[in-house]
Amino acid sequence: VLSVNFRLGIGYGYEFHRPAYGYYQGAVEYQDVKAGGEYLAQLPQVDGEKIGIYGGSYGGYLTSLALARDSGLFKVGVDIHGVHDMDRRYDLPDGYEVAPDYEKAKEVAWNSSPMPDLERWTSPVLFIHSDDDRNVNISQTTNLIRRFEELGKPYESILIPGDTHHWMKWSNMIRVDQATADFLKKHLMK
């Protein structure tokens, strides 16, 4: 197990916490996750063909980026309430003034998400999301599931009714943790 302290984290200064081209402005922090996976793959005690990834919320976003951009490196993943479609979050209501670079910003946001790389995504994934998530709307996951079905991509999903982004019900937290472990074992411990 390797836990990557990717850019945007705290405790390493302003430039680390607020890097240029981070998140919807370029997803530069994904380079840190990829470098961690490549490091693991080179270790003699690690089977480079059995590297998986999982994460929740922002980690779910990075998990989906890893699987969409680098399925050859990350063989399986569990995406727990991740953000997938960046440009939809920034639609302006009618009547708002639009900045001159608004369309370019939407294009950069789209390219900072896993959506433009779905054709290259070959790794199986388990999507987990709750329907009362007020941090990341469940439509972020259900829309991606719909696209996976259209493309015939391998996936499993668990949609949890009546809980929030932070698993307020202990039983759901246990269920999510167990499902994550089981899915990774199924695909990596053959």
PDB file of C-alpha atoms in Angstrom:
ATOM      1  CA  VAL A   1       0.000   0.000   0.000  1.00  0.00           C
ATOM      2  CA  LEU A   2       1.280   3.420  -0.924  1.00  0.00           C
ATOM      3  CA  SER A   3      -0.535   6.558   0.178  1.00  0.00           C
ATOM      4  CA  VAL A   4       0.454   9.430  -2.099  1.00  0.00           C
ATOM      5  CA  ASN A   5       0.632  12.924  -0.613  1.00  0.00           C
ATOM      6  CA  PHE A   6      -0.252  14.612  -3.889  1.00  0.00           C
ATOM      7  CA  ARG A   7      -0.103  18.326  -4.550  1.00  0.00           C
ATOM      8  CA  LEU A   8      -3.059  20.188  -3.030  1.00  0.00           C
ATOM      9  CA  GLY A   9      -2.374  18.654   0.380  1.00  0.00           C
ATOM     10  CA  ILE A  10      -1.560  20.763   3.407  1.00  0.00           C
ATOM     11  CA  GLY A  11       1.602  21.076   5.476  1.00  0.00           C
ATOM     12  CA  TYR A  12       4.110  21.705   2.676  1.00  0.00           C
ATOM     13  CA  GLY A  13       3.606  25.373   1.953  1.00  0.00           C
ATOM     14  CA  TYR A  14       1.437  27.481  -0.293  1.00  0.00           C
ATOM     15  CA  GLU A  15       2.919  26.345  -3.634  1.00  0.00           C
ATOM     16  CA  PHE A  16       2.250  22.695  -2.754  1.00  0.00           C
ATOM     17  CA  HIS A  17      -1.247  23.409  -1.464  1.00  0.00           C
ATOM     18  CA  ARG A  18      -2.209  25.706  -4.355  1.00  0.00           C
ATOM     19  CA  PRO A  19      -0.207  24.523  -7.384  1.00  0.00           C
ATOM     20  CA  ALA A  20      -0.633  26.123 -10.769  1.00  0.00           C
ATOM     21  CA  TYR A  21      -2.921  24.068 -13.014  1.00  0.00           C
ATOM     22  CA  GLY A  22      -4.429  22.004 -10.200  1.00  0.00           C
ATOM     23  CA  TYR A  23      -7.855  20.339 -10.126  1.00  0.00           C
ATOM     24  CA  TYR A  24     -10.210  21.666 -12.832  1.00  0.00           C
ATOM     25  CA  GLN A  25      -7.425  23.924 -14.169  1.00  0.00           C
ATOM     26  CA  GLY A  26      -5.265  21.052 -15.433  1.00  0.00           C
ATOM     27  CA  ALA A  27      -5.158  18.257 -12.814  1.00  0.00           C
ATOM     28  CA  VAL A  28      -1.393  18.579 -12.361  1.00  0.00           C
ATOM     29  CA  GLU A  29      -1.684  16.696  -9.041  1.00  0.00           C
ATOM     30  CA  TYR A  30      -2.501  13.521 -10.976  1.00  0.00           C
ATOM     31  CA  GLN A  31       1.175  13.437 -11.999  1.00  0.00           C
ATOM     32  CA  ASP A  32       2.004  12.711  -8.343  1.00  0.00           C
ATOM     33  CA  VAL A  33      -0.402   9.761  -8.243  1.00  0.00           C
ATOM     34  CA  LYS A  34       0.977   8.372 -11.506  1.00  0.00           C
ATOM     35  CA  ALA A  35       4.560   8.762 -10.252  1.00  0.00           C
ATOM     36  CA  GLY A  36       3.592   6.817  -7.118  1.00  0.00           C
ATOM     37  CA  GLY A  37       2.168   3.990  -9.237  1.00  0.00           C
ATOM     38  CA  GLU A  38       5.251   3.932 -11.454  1.00  0.00           C
ATOM     39  CA  TYR A  39       7.477   3.833  -8.375  1.00  0.00           C
ATOM     40  CA  LEU A  40       5.561   0.840  -7.023  1.00  0.00           C
ATOM     41  CA  ALA A  41       5.742  -0.965 -10.368  1.00  0.00           C
ATOM     42  CA  GLN A  42       9.553  -0.718 -10.342  1.00  0.00           C
ATOM     43  CA  LEU A  43      10.021  -2.229  -6.883  1.00  0.00           C
ATOM     44  CA  PRO A  44      11.328  -5.810  -6.988  1.00  0.00           C
ATOM     45  CA  GLN A  45       8.892  -6.956  -4.274  1.00  0.00           C
ATOM     46  CA  VAL A  46       5.850  -5.596  -6.177  1.00  0.00           C
ATOM     47  CA  ASP A  47       4.125  -7.276  -9.099  1.00  0.00           C
ATOM     48  CA  GLY A  48       3.744  -4.351 -11.493  1.00  0.00           C
ATOM     49  CA  GLU A  49       0.801  -6.126 -13.125  1.00  0.00           C
ATOM     50  CA  LYS A  50      -1.214  -6.021  -9.897  1.00  0.00           C
ATOM     51  CA  ILE A  51      -1.405  -2.374  -8.935  1.00  0.00           C
ATOM     52  CA  GLY A  52      -4.820  -1.101  -7.915  1.00  0.00           C
ATOM     53  CA  ILE A  53      -6.055   2.259  -6.739  1.00  0.00           C
ATOM     54  CA  TYR A  54      -8.933   3.499  -4.643  1.00  0.00           C
ATOM     55  CA  GLY A  55     -10.097   6.718  -3.090  1.00  0.00           C
ATOM     56  CA  GLY A  56     -13.070   8.678  -1.883  1.00  0.00           C
ATOM     57  CA  SER A  57     -14.247  12.129  -2.859  1.00  0.00           C
ATOM     58  CA  TYR A  58     -11.152  13.874  -4.232  1.00  0.00           C
ATOM     59  CA  GLY A  59      -9.446  10.478  -4.077  1.00  0.00           C
ATOM     60  CA  GLY A  60     -12.330   9.101  -6.142  1.00  0.00           C
ATOM     61  CA  TYR A  61     -11.678  11.793  -8.724  1.00  0.00           C
ATOM     62  CA  LEU A  62      -7.968  10.872  -8.819  1.00  0.00           C
ATOM     63  CA  THR A  63      -8.867   7.175  -8.981  1.00  0.00           C
ATOM     64  CA  SER A  64     -11.030   7.745 -12.038  1.00  0.00           C
ATOM     65  CA  LEU A  65      -8.291   9.847 -13.645  1.00  0.00           C
ATOM     66  CA  ALA A  66      -5.777   7.058 -13.018  1.00  0.00           C
ATOM     67  CA  LEU A  67      -8.008   4.412 -14.554  1.00  0.00           C
ATOM     68  CA  ALA A  68      -8.998   6.574 -17.522  1.00  0.00           C
ATOM     69  CA  ARG A  69      -5.499   7.786 -18.315  1.00  0.00           C
ATOM     70  CA  ASP A  70      -3.345   4.856 -17.227  1.00  0.00           C
ATOM     71  CA  SER A  71      -5.235   1.552 -17.213  1.00  0.00           C
ATOM     72  CA  GLY A  72      -1.975  -0.120 -18.205  1.00  0.00           C
ATOM     73  CA  LEU A  73      -0.485   0.868 -14.854  1.00  0.00           C
ATOM     74  CA  PHE A  74      -3.554   0.804 -12.600  1.00  0.00           C
ATOM     75  CA  LYS A  75      -5.244  -2.544 -13.254  1.00  0.00           C
ATOM     76  CA  VAL A  76      -8.323  -2.027 -11.071  1.00  0.00           C
ATOM     77  CA  GLY A  77      -9.898   0.675  -8.972  1.00  0.00           C
ATOM     78  CA  VAL A  78     -12.608   1.656  -6.521  1.00  0.00           C
ATOM     79  CA  ASP A  79     -14.043   5.129  -7.009  1.00  0.00           C
ATOM     80  CA  ILE A  80     -16.000   6.248  -3.952  1.00  0.00           C
ATOM     81  CA  HIS A  81     -18.160   9.324  -4.597  1.00  0.00           C
ATOM     82  CA  GLY A  82     -15.709  10.916  -7.018  1.00  0.00           C
ATOM     83  CA  VAL A  83     -16.191  13.896  -9.304  1.00  0.00           C
ATOM     84  CA  HIS A  84     -16.053  12.920 -12.958  1.00  0.00           C
ATOM     85  CA  ASP A  85     -17.384  15.721 -15.136  1.00  0.00           C
ATOM     86  CA  MET A  86     -15.666  19.019 -14.349  1.00  0.00           C
ATOM     87  CA  ASP A  87     -17.085  21.407 -16.902  1.00  0.00           C
ATOM     88  CA  ARG A  88     -20.720  20.787 -15.896  1.00  0.00           C
ATOM     89  CA  ARG A  89     -20.046  22.195 -12.427  1.00  0.00           C
ATOM     90  CA  TYR A  90     -19.397  25.631 -13.829  1.00  0.00           C
ATOM     91  CA  ASP A  91     -22.437  26.363 -16.012  1.00  0.00           C
ATOM     92  CA  LEU A  92     -23.627  29.886 -15.347  1.00  0.00           C
ATOM     93  CA  PRO A  93     -27.289  30.754 -14.893  1.00  0.00           C
ATOM     94  CA  ASP A  94     -28.918  33.008 -17.485  1.00  0.00           C
ATOM     95  CA  GLY A  95     -28.171  36.686 -17.017  1.00  0.00           C
ATOM     96  CA  TYR A  96     -24.644  36.285 -15.625  1.00  0.00           C
ATOM     97  CA  GLU A  97     -21.827  38.026 -17.408  1.00  0.00           C
ATOM     98  CA  VAL A  98     -19.518  35.532 -19.111  1.00  0.00           C
ATOM     99  CA  ALA A  99     -15.769  36.067 -18.923  1.00  0.00           C
ATOM    100  CA  PRO A 100     -13.953  36.279 -22.271  1.00  0.00           C
ATOM    101  CA  ASP A 101     -12.079  33.024 -21.578  1.00  0.00           C
ATOM    102  CA  TYR A 102     -15.101  31.139 -20.223  1.00  0.00           C
ATOM    103  CA  GLU A 103     -15.285  28.589 -23.064  1.00  0.00           C
ATOM    104  CA  LYS A 104     -11.530  27.937 -22.817  1.00  0.00           C
ATOM    105  CA  ALA A 105     -11.885  27.448 -19.046  1.00  0.00           C
ATOM    106  CA  LYS A 106     -14.671  24.925 -19.627  1.00  0.00           C
ATOM    107  CA  GLU A 107     -12.487  23.065 -22.137  1.00  0.00           C
ATOM    108  CA  VAL A 108      -9.585  22.919 -19.664  1.00  0.00           C
ATOM    109  CA  ALA A 109     -11.977  21.706 -16.939  1.00  0.00           C
ATOM    110  CA  TRP A 110     -13.333  18.996 -19.245  1.00  0.00           C
ATOM    111  CA  ASN A 111      -9.795  17.851 -20.077  1.00  0.00           C
ATOM    112  CA  SER A 112      -8.980  17.826 -16.344  1.00  0.00           C
ATOM    113  CA  SER A 113     -11.635  15.176 -15.824  1.00  0.00           C
ATOM    114  CA  PRO A 114     -11.618  11.475 -16.765  1.00  0.00           C
ATOM    115  CA  MET A 115     -14.435  11.982 -19.282  1.00  0.00           C
ATOM    116  CA  PRO A 116     -12.371  12.665 -22.432  1.00  0.00           C
ATOM    117  CA  ASP A 117     -10.302   9.515 -21.769  1.00  0.00           C
ATOM    118  CA  LEU A 118     -13.136   6.998 -21.356  1.00  0.00           C
ATOM    119  CA  GLU A 119     -12.254   5.159 -24.575  1.00  0.00           C
ATOM    120  CA  ARG A 120      -8.824   4.277 -23.105  1.00  0.00           C
ATOM    121  CA  TRP A 121     -10.253   3.130 -19.737  1.00  0.00           C
ATOM    122  CA  THR A 122      -9.994  -0.675 -19.689  1.00  0.00           C
ATOM    123  CA  SER A 123      -9.528  -1.427 -15.979  1.00  0.00           C
ATOM    124  CA  PRO A 124     -12.492  -2.773 -14.025  1.00  0.00           C
ATOM    125  CA  VAL A 125     -13.901  -0.347 -11.484  1.00  0.00           C
ATOM    126  CA  LEU A 126     -16.289  -0.384  -8.564  1.00  0.00           C
ATOM    127  CA  PHE A 127     -18.303   2.822  -8.238  1.00  0.00           C
ATOM    128  CA  ILE A 128     -19.731   3.589  -4.793  1.00  0.00           C
ATOM    129  CA  HIS A 129     -21.952   6.571  -4.044  1.00  0.00           C
ATOM    130  CA  SER A 130     -24.742   7.513  -1.639  1.00  0.00           C
ATOM    131  CA  ASP A 131     -27.898   9.221  -2.803  1.00  0.00           C
ATOM    132  CA  ASP A 132     -27.942  11.951  -0.131  1.00  0.00           C
ATOM    133  CA  ASP A 133     -24.414  13.157  -0.890  1.00  0.00           C
ATOM    134  CA  ARG A 134     -24.424  16.945  -0.708  1.00  0.00           C
ATOM    135  CA  ASN A 135     -20.708  17.312  -1.439  1.00  0.00           C
ATOM    136  CA  VAL A 136     -20.623  15.399  -4.733  1.00  0.00           C
ATOM    137  CA  ASN A 137     -23.957  14.894  -6.441  1.00  0.00           C
ATOM    138  CA  ILE A 138     -24.770  11.246  -7.151  1.00  0.00           C
ATOM    139  CA  SER A 139     -25.350  12.237 -10.781  1.00  0.00           C
ATOM    140  CA  GLN A 140     -21.556  12.441 -11.129  1.00  0.00           C
ATOM    141  CA  THR A 141     -21.460   8.654 -10.686  1.00  0.00           C
ATOM    142  CA  THR A 142     -24.733   7.670 -12.347  1.00  0.00           C
ATOM    143  CA  ASN A 143     -23.785   9.665 -15.458  1.00  0.00           C
ATOM    144  CA  LEU A 144     -20.449   7.843 -15.650  1.00  0.00           C
ATOM    145  CA  ILE A 145     -22.191   4.491 -15.133  1.00  0.00           C
ATOM    146  CA  ARG A 146     -24.527   5.324 -18.033  1.00  0.00           C
ATOM    147  CA  ARG A 147     -21.525   6.098 -20.236  1.00  0.00           C
ATOM    148  CA  PHE A 148     -19.845   2.851 -19.153  1.00  0.00           C
ATOM    149  CA  GLU A 149     -22.942   0.920 -20.157  1.00  0.00           C
ATOM    150  CA  GLU A 150     -23.020   2.636 -23.556  1.00  0.00           C
ATOM    151  CA  LEU A 151     -19.335   1.826 -24.109  1.00  0.00           C
ATOM    152  CA  GLY A 152     -19.510  -1.727 -22.707  1.00  0.00           C
ATOM    153  CA  LYS A 153     -16.870  -0.983 -20.058  1.00  0.00           C
ATOM    154  CA  PRO A 154     -16.322  -3.310 -17.069  1.00  0.00           C
ATOM    155  CA  TYR A 155     -17.750  -1.955 -13.832  1.00  0.00           C
ATOM    156  CA  GLU A 156     -19.694  -2.782 -10.714  1.00  0.00           C
ATOM    157  CA  SER A 157     -21.611  -0.299  -8.607  1.00  0.00           C
ATOM    158  CA  ILE A 158     -23.045   0.147  -5.150  1.00  0.00           C
ATOM    159  CA  LEU A 159     -25.532   2.982  -4.743  1.00  0.00           C
ATOM    160  CA  ILE A 160     -26.376   3.488  -1.089  1.00  0.00           C
ATOM    161  CA  PRO A 161     -29.751   5.014  -0.212  1.00  0.00           C
ATOM    162  CA  GLY A 162     -30.256   7.472   2.629  1.00  0.00           C
ATOM    163  CA  ASP A 163     -26.686   8.317   3.554  1.00  0.00           C
ATOM    164  CA  THR A 164     -24.318  11.235   3.039  1.00  0.00           C
ATOM    165  CA  HIS A 165     -20.831  11.876   1.717  1.00  0.00           C
ATOM    166  CA  HIS A 166     -19.308  11.032   5.103  1.00  0.00           C
ATOM    167  CA  TRP A 167     -21.109   7.729   5.813  1.00  0.00           C
ATOM    168  CA  MET A 168     -23.144   8.780   8.818  1.00  0.00           C
ATOM    169  CA  LYS A 169     -24.348   5.208   9.267  1.00  0.00           C
ATOM    170  CA  TRP A 170     -21.664   2.933  10.697  1.00  0.00           C
ATOM    171  CA  SER A 171     -23.046  -0.041   8.779  1.00  0.00           C
ATOM    172  CA  ASN A 172     -22.534   1.787   5.478  1.00  0.00           C
ATOM    173  CA  MET A 173     -18.941   2.662   6.320  1.00  0.00           C
ATOM    174  CA  ILE A 174     -18.244  -1.002   7.070  1.00  0.00           C
ATOM    175  CA  ARG A 175     -20.051  -2.048   3.883  1.00  0.00           C
ATOM    176  CA  VAL A 176     -18.000   0.365   1.746  1.00  0.00           C
ATOM    177  CA  ASP A 177     -14.693  -0.666   3.324  1.00  0.00           C
ATOM    178  CA  GLN A 178     -15.488  -4.373   2.914  1.00  0.00           C
ATOM    179  CA  ALA A 179     -16.688  -3.954  -0.678  1.00  0.00           C
ATOM    180  CA  THR A 180     -13.504  -2.032  -1.511  1.00  0.00           C
ATOM    181  CA  ALA A 181     -11.258  -4.732  -0.043  1.00  0.00           C
ATOM    182  CA  ASP A 182     -13.244  -7.536  -1.688  1.00  0.00           C
ATOM    183  CA  PHE A 183     -13.178  -5.892  -5.126  1.00  0.00           C
ATOM    184  CA  LEU A 184      -9.439  -5.257  -5.009  1.00  0.00           C
ATOM    185  CA  LYS A 185      -8.757  -8.801  -3.787  1.00  0.00           C
ATOM    186  CA  LYS A 186     -10.966 -10.288  -6.510  1.00  0.00           C
ATOM    187  CA  HIS A 187      -8.989  -8.546  -9.244  1.00  0.00           C
ATOM    188  CA  LEU A 188      -5.488  -8.452  -7.782  1.00  0.00           C
ATOM    189  CA  MET A 189      -5.108 -11.605  -5.665  1.00  0.00           C
ATOM    190  CA  LYS A 190      -5.885 -14.256  -8.278  1.00  0.00           C
TER     191      LYS A 190
END
